[in-house]
XYZ file of C-alpha atoms in Angstrom:
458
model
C -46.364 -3.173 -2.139
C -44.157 -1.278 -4.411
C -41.253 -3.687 -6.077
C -38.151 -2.409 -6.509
C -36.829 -2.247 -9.760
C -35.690 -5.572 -11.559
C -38.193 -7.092 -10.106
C -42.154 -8.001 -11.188
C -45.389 -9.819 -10.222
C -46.598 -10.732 -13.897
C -45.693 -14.577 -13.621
C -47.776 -15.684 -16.775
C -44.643 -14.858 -19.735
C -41.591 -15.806 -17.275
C -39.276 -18.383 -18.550
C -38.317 -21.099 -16.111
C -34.963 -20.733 -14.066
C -33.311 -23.937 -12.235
C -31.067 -23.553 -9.847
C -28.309 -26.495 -8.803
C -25.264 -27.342 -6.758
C -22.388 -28.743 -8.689
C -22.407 -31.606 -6.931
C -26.346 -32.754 -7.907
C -25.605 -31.204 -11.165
C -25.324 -34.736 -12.967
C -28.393 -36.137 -11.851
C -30.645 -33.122 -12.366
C -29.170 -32.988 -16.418
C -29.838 -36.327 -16.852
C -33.658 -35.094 -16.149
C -33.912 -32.711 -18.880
C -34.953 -32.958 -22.241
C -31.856 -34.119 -24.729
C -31.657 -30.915 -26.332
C -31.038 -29.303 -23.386
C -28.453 -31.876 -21.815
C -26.497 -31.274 -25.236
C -26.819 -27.725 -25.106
C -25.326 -27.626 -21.484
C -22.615 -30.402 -22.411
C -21.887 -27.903 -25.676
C -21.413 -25.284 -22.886
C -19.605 -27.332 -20.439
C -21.423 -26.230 -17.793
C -20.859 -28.241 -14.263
C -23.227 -26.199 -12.115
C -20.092 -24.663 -10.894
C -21.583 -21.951 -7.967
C -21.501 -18.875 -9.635
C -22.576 -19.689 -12.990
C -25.249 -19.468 -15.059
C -26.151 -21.129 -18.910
C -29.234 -20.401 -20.710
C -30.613 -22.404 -23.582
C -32.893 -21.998 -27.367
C -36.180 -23.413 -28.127
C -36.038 -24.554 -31.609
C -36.891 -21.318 -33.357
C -33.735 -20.182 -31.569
C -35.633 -18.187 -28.889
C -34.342 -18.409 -24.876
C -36.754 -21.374 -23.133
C -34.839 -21.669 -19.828
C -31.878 -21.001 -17.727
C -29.949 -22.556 -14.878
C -28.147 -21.096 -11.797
C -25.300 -22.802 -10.286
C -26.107 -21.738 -6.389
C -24.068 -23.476 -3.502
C -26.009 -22.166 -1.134
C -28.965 -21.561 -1.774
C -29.784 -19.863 1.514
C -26.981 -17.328 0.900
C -27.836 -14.132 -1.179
C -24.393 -13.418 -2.708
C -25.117 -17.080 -3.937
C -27.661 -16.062 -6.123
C -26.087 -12.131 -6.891
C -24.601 -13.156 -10.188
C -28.154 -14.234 -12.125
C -29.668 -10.959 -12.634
C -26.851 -9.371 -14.792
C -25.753 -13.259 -16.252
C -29.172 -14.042 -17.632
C -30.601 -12.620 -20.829
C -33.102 -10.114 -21.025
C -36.765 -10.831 -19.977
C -38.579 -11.759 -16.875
C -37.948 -15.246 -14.698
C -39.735 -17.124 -12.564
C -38.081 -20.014 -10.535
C -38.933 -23.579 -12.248
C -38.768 -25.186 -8.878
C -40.532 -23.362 -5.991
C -38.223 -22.875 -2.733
C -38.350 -23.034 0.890
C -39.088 -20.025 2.435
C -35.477 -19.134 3.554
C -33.761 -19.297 -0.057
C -36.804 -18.177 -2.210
C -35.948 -14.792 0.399
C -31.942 -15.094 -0.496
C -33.011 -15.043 -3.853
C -34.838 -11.679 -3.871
C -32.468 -10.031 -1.690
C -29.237 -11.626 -3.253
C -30.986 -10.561 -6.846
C -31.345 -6.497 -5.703
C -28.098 -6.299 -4.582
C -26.281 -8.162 -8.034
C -28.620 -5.340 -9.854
C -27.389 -2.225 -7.890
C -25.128 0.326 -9.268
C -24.933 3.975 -7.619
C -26.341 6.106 -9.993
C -26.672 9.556 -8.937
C -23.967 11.052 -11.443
C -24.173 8.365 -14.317
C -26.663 6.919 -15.840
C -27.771 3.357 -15.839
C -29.387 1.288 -18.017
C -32.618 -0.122 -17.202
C -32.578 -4.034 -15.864
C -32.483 -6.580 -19.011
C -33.521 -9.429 -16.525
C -36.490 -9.541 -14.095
C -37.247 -11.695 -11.377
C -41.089 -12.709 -11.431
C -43.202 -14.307 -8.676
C -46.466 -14.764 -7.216
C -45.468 -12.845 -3.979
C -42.550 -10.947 -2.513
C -41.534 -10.923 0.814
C -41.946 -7.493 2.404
C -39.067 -7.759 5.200
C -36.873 -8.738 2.406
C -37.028 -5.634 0.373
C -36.820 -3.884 3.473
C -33.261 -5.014 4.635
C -32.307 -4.682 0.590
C -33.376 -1.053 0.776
C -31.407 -0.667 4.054
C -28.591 -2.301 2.139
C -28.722 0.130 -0.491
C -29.526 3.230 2.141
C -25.903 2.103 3.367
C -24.202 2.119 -0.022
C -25.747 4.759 -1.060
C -24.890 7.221 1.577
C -21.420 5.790 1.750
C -21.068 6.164 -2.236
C -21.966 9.701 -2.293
C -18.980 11.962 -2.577
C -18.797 14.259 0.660
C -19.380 17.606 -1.106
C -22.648 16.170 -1.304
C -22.568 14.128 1.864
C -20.768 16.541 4.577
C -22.118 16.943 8.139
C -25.023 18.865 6.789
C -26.531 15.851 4.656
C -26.004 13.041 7.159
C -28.071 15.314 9.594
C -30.541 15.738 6.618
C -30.685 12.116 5.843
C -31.473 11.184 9.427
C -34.470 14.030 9.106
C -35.630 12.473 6.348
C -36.034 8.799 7.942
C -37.286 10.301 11.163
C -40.297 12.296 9.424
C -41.279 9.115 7.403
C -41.471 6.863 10.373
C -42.887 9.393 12.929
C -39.282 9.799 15.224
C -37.820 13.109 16.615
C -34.774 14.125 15.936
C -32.477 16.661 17.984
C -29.186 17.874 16.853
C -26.654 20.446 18.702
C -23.879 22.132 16.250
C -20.790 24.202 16.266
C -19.726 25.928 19.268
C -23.341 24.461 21.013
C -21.181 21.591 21.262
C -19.071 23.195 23.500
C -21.916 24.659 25.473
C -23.690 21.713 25.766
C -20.782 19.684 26.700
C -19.405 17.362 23.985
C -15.753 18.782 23.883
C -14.559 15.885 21.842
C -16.753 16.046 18.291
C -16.049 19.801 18.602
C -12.115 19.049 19.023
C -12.309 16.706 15.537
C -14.522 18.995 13.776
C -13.838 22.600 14.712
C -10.794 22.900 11.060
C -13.630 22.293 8.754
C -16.034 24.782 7.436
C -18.887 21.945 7.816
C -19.964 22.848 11.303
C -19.509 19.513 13.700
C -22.661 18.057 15.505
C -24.692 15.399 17.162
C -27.599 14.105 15.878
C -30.122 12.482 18.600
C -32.976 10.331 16.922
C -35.792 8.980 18.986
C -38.121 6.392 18.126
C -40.741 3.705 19.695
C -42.700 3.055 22.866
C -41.110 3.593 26.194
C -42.176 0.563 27.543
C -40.103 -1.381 25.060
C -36.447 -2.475 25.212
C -34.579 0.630 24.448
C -31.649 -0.041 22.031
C -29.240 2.484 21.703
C -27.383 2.727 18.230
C -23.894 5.315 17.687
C -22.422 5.915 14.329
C -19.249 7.475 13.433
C -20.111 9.770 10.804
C -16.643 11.643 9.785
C -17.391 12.320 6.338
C -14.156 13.303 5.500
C -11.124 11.886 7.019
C -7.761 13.811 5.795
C -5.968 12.695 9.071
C -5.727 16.485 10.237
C -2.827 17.463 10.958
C -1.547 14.292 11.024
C -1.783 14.476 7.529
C -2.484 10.879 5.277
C -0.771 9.925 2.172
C -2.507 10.175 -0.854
C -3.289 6.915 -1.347
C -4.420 6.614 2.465
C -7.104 9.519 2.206
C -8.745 8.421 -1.949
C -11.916 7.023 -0.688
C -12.240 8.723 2.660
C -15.140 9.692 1.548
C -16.367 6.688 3.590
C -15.297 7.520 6.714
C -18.588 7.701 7.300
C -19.683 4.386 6.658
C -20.333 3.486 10.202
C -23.162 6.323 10.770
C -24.608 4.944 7.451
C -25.011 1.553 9.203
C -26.257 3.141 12.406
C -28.812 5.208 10.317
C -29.705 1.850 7.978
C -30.163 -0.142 11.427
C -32.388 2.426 12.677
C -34.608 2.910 9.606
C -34.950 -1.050 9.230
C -36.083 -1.266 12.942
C -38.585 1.775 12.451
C -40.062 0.144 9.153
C -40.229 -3.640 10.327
C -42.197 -2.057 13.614
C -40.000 -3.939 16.023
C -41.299 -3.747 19.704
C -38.767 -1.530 20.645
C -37.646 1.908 21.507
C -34.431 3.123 19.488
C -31.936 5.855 19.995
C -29.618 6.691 17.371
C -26.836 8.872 17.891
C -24.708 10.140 14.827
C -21.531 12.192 15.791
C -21.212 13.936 12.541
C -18.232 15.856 11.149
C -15.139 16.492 8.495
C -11.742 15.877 10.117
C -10.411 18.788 7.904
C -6.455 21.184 8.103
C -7.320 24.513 9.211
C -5.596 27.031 11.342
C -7.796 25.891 14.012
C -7.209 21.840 13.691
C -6.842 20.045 16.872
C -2.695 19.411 17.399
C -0.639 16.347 18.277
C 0.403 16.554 22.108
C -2.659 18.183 22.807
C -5.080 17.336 25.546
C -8.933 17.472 25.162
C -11.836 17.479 27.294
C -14.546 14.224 27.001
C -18.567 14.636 27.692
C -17.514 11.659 30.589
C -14.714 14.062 31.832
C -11.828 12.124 30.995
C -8.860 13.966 29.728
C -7.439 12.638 26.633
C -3.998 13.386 25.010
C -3.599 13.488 21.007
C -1.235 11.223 19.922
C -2.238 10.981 16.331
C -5.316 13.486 14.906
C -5.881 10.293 12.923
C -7.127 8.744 15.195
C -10.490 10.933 15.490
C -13.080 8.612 14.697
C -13.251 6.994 18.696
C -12.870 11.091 19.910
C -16.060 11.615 18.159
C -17.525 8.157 19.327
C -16.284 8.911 23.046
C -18.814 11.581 23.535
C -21.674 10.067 21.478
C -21.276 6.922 24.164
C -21.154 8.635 26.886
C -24.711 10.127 26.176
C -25.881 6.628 25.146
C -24.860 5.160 28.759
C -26.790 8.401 30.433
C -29.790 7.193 28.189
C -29.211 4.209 30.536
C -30.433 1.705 27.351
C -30.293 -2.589 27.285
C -28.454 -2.304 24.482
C -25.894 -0.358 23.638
C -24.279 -0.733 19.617
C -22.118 1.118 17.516
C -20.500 0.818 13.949
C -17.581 2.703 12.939
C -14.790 2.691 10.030
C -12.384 2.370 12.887
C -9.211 1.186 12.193
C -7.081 -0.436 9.045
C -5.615 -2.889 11.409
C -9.029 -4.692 11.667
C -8.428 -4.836 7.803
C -5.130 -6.212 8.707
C -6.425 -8.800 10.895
C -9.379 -9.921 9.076
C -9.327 -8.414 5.423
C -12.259 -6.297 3.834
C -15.500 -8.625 3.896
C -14.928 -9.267 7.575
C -16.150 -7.088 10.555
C -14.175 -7.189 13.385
C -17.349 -7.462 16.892
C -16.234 -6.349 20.044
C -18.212 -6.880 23.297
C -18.363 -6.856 27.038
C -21.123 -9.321 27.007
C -20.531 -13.013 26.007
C -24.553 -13.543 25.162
C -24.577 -10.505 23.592
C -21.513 -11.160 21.155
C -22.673 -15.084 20.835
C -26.292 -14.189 19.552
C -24.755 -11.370 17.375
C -22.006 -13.708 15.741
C -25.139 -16.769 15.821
C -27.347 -14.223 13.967
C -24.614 -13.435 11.151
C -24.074 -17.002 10.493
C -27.656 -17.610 10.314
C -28.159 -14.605 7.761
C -25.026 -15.136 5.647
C -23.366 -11.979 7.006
C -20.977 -13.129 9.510
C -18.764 -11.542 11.813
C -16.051 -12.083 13.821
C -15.356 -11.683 17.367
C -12.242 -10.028 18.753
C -10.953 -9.421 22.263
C -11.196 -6.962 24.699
C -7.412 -7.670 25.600
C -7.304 -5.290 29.036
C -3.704 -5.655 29.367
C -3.076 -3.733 26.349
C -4.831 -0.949 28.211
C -0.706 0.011 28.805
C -0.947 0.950 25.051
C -3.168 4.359 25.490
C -1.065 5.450 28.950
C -0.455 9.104 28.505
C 1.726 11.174 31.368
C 0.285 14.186 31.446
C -3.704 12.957 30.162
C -6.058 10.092 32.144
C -5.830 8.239 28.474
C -4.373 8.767 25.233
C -5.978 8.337 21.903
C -3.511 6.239 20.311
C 0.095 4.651 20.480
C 3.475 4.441 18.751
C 3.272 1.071 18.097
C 1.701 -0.756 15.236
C 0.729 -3.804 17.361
C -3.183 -4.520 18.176
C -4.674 -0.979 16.567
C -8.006 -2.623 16.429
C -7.691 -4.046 20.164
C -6.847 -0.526 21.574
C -9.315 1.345 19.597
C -12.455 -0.954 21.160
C -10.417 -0.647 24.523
C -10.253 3.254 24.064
C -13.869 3.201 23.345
C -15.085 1.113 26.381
C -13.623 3.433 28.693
C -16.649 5.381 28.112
C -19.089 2.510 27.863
C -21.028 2.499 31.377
C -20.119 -0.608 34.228
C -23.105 -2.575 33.456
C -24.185 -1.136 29.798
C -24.021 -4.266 27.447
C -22.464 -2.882 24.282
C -20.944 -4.098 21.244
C -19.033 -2.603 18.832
C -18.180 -3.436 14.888
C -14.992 -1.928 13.522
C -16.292 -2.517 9.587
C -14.952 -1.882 6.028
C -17.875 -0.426 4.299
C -16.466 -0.815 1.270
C -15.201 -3.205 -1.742
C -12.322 -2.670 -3.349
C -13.570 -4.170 -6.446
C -16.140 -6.047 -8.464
C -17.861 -8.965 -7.595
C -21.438 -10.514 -8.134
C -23.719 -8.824 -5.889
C -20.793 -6.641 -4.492
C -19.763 -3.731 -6.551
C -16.619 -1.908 -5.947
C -17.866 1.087 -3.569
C -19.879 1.036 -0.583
C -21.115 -1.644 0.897
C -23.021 -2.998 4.109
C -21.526 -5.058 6.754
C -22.748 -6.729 9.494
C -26.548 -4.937 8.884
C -28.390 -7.609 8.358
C -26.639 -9.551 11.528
C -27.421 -6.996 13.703
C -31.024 -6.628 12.190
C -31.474 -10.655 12.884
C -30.181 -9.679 16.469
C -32.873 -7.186 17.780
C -35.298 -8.600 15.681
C -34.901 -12.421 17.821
C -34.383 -10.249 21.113
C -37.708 -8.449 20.189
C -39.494 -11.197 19.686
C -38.326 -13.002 23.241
């Protein structure tokens, strides 16, 4: 197995690295040899979580270090050591149970990544060391870092074009097909809606269609909004509104991470992704306010706001899911600010129309340290999208439940009897923290990884 960078299997040179919670911190100093318990007191360091104190040998060299790690089965626990400690390679002093010697790795990759396609970075001063490395672990970190990569990359390097490219790439490496209709095929081959949203741009709209596994297997069926530029259309954002819409396309980043994680890990089932790709641009030719639209399902739909084109792009990619007629229908989009509202940036709003479905999704996040939480499916606010001269309308003129309405708008095309959830996530952090660098940033991944990976194994 390849490592990753940061990371190395010569164990023989590593200095020792303890880890303790603040509140044992007293009784494991009082274990250590004198020098060291009057180096830490010298410090004052508590084992606060989030810390980190090395110490000298007495020719001044570093002999050891300690982490202060709440929980130590929580990888943004453990984020801050890489880029706290000094250079050289570690090796835990203690060995681990299985579950947090795993947060360890994975919550050490992500405190070490920086996107660095246009600047360089300096190489890692600190590297973990250890006599084995868990495979599925470096897996989900490299699907961590496929999302915040992808979501990172400015979109004249990330337009429609590249996200189709991207899912190519995955697809050839794990043996998947991949189909993808574009520009006015869209309108040919019925999917009304992403041509609508992307027609303004000179970035030609499409669908991708990636197909993977056994068709005896459960077949999972995963959408991703992929508008890689969002400038509101016509409907035009504020400045401030449209700086990093660059990640408007952070939900078919998850979709394509998800996929790529299932493909690699070998799961026992048979995966769909579907990536509704395109720029939501001003043109001569942008879709209008007061317009109606055709859907794939044949619902008419009247434009309210053209910033509200993420679920008209989502609409049609559902509506092929459900004719796919999978067991599992889930989709990720950078839906809505009110979710942001609601929750605030680290949380993902889940909606779904299945209570096991929602309580083994929201079980699975707490279980991985990537939690979610659950919002309603509130039916009567249904009233919200009534349009008189359209069966639906994409949006309302009031600011009240924007997240509600938008899952509501989407399961209009989500099949009687299709279980389906849907995450309305972030994608992003708006600044610096161990483990979670301002930029792009994965949500809800791992939960849903934990997810099929427990229904796969059933």
């Amino acid at each position: 197995m390849t490592l990753p960078t940061g990371f190395t299997s010569s164990v023989g040179a590593a200095l020792p690295l303890h880890a303790v919670r603040k509140a044992d911190f007293a009784a494991w100093c009082q274990a250590q040899p004198a020098p060291v318990q009057a180096w830490l007191a010298a410090q004052r360091f508590d084992g606060a979580a989030g810390s980190a104190c090395s110490w000298p040998d007495a020719d001044g060299r570093v002999a050891g270090a300690v982490l202060g790690v709440d929980d130590l089965h929580d990888p943004f626990a453990w984020a801050h050591a890489p880029r706290a400690l000094p250079a050289g390679d570690w090796r835990m002093a203690a060995e681990l149970d299985g579950g947090a010697r795993r947060a360890l790795q994975l919550g050490w990759g992500l405190g070490l990544y920086r996107f660095a396609r246009y600047k360089a970075q300096p190489a890692p001063a600190a590297q973990l060391a250890a006599d084995g490395f868990d495979a599925e672990t470096f897996d989900l970190l490299a699907a961590c870092v496929r999302v915040r990569d992808l979501v990172n990359t400015p979109t004249e390097h990330m337009g429609p074009d590249e996200l189709e490219a991207a899912a190519r790439a995955i697809a050839q490496a794990h043996g998947a097909t991949v189909a993808v209709i574009a520009g006015d095929d869209l309108l040919a081959r019925n999917y009304p809606a992403i041509h609508a949203v992307g027609r303004a741009s000179h970035r030609a709209p499409r669908i991708v269609e990636l197909g993977w596994g056994d068709a005896s297997h459960p077949h999972v069926v995963i959408c991703g909004k992929g508008v890689c530029f969002d400038t509101g259309g016509l409907d035009l954002k504020a400045a401030a509104g449209m700086r990093n819409m660059k990640k408007d396309m952070g939900g078919a980043a998850h979709a394509l991470a998800l996929a790529e994680l299932v493909m690699a890990r070998k799961l026992p089932l048979r995966i769909t992704l579907l990536v509704a790709a395109v720029e939501n641009a001003v043109g001569p030719n942008a879709f209008r306010p007061g317009e109606v639209i055709a859907t794939r399902k044949g619902v008419s739909v009247e434009i309210d706001n053209t910033d509200a084109e993420g679920r008209l792009v989502l609409c049609d990619a559902l509506t092929r899911a459900c004719e796919l007629a999978p067991d599992l229908l889930l989709d990720f989009a950078t839906l809505t600010g009110a979710a942001r509202v609601a929750l605030g940036p680290d949380l993902p709003a889940l909606y779904a129309n299945d209570e096991a479905l929602a309580h083994d999704w929201l079980a699975a996040g707490q279980q991985v340290r990537d939690p979610l939480w659950r919002m309603p499916l509130w039916r009567p606010y249904l009233r919200y999208l009534t349009s008189g001269i359209a069966d639906l309308a994409n949006s309302s003129n009031t600011t009240m439940a924007g997240s509600v309405t938008a899952a509501l708008y989407l399961e209009r095309f989500v099949d009687e009897g299709v279980r389906w959830g849907h995450v309305d996530v972030y994608a992003w952090n708006d600044g610096d923290r161990p483990g979670k660098p301002a930029g792009g940033e994965a949500q809800g991944l791992r939960a849903a990884y934990a997810l099929l990976k427990a229904r796969a194994d059933a």
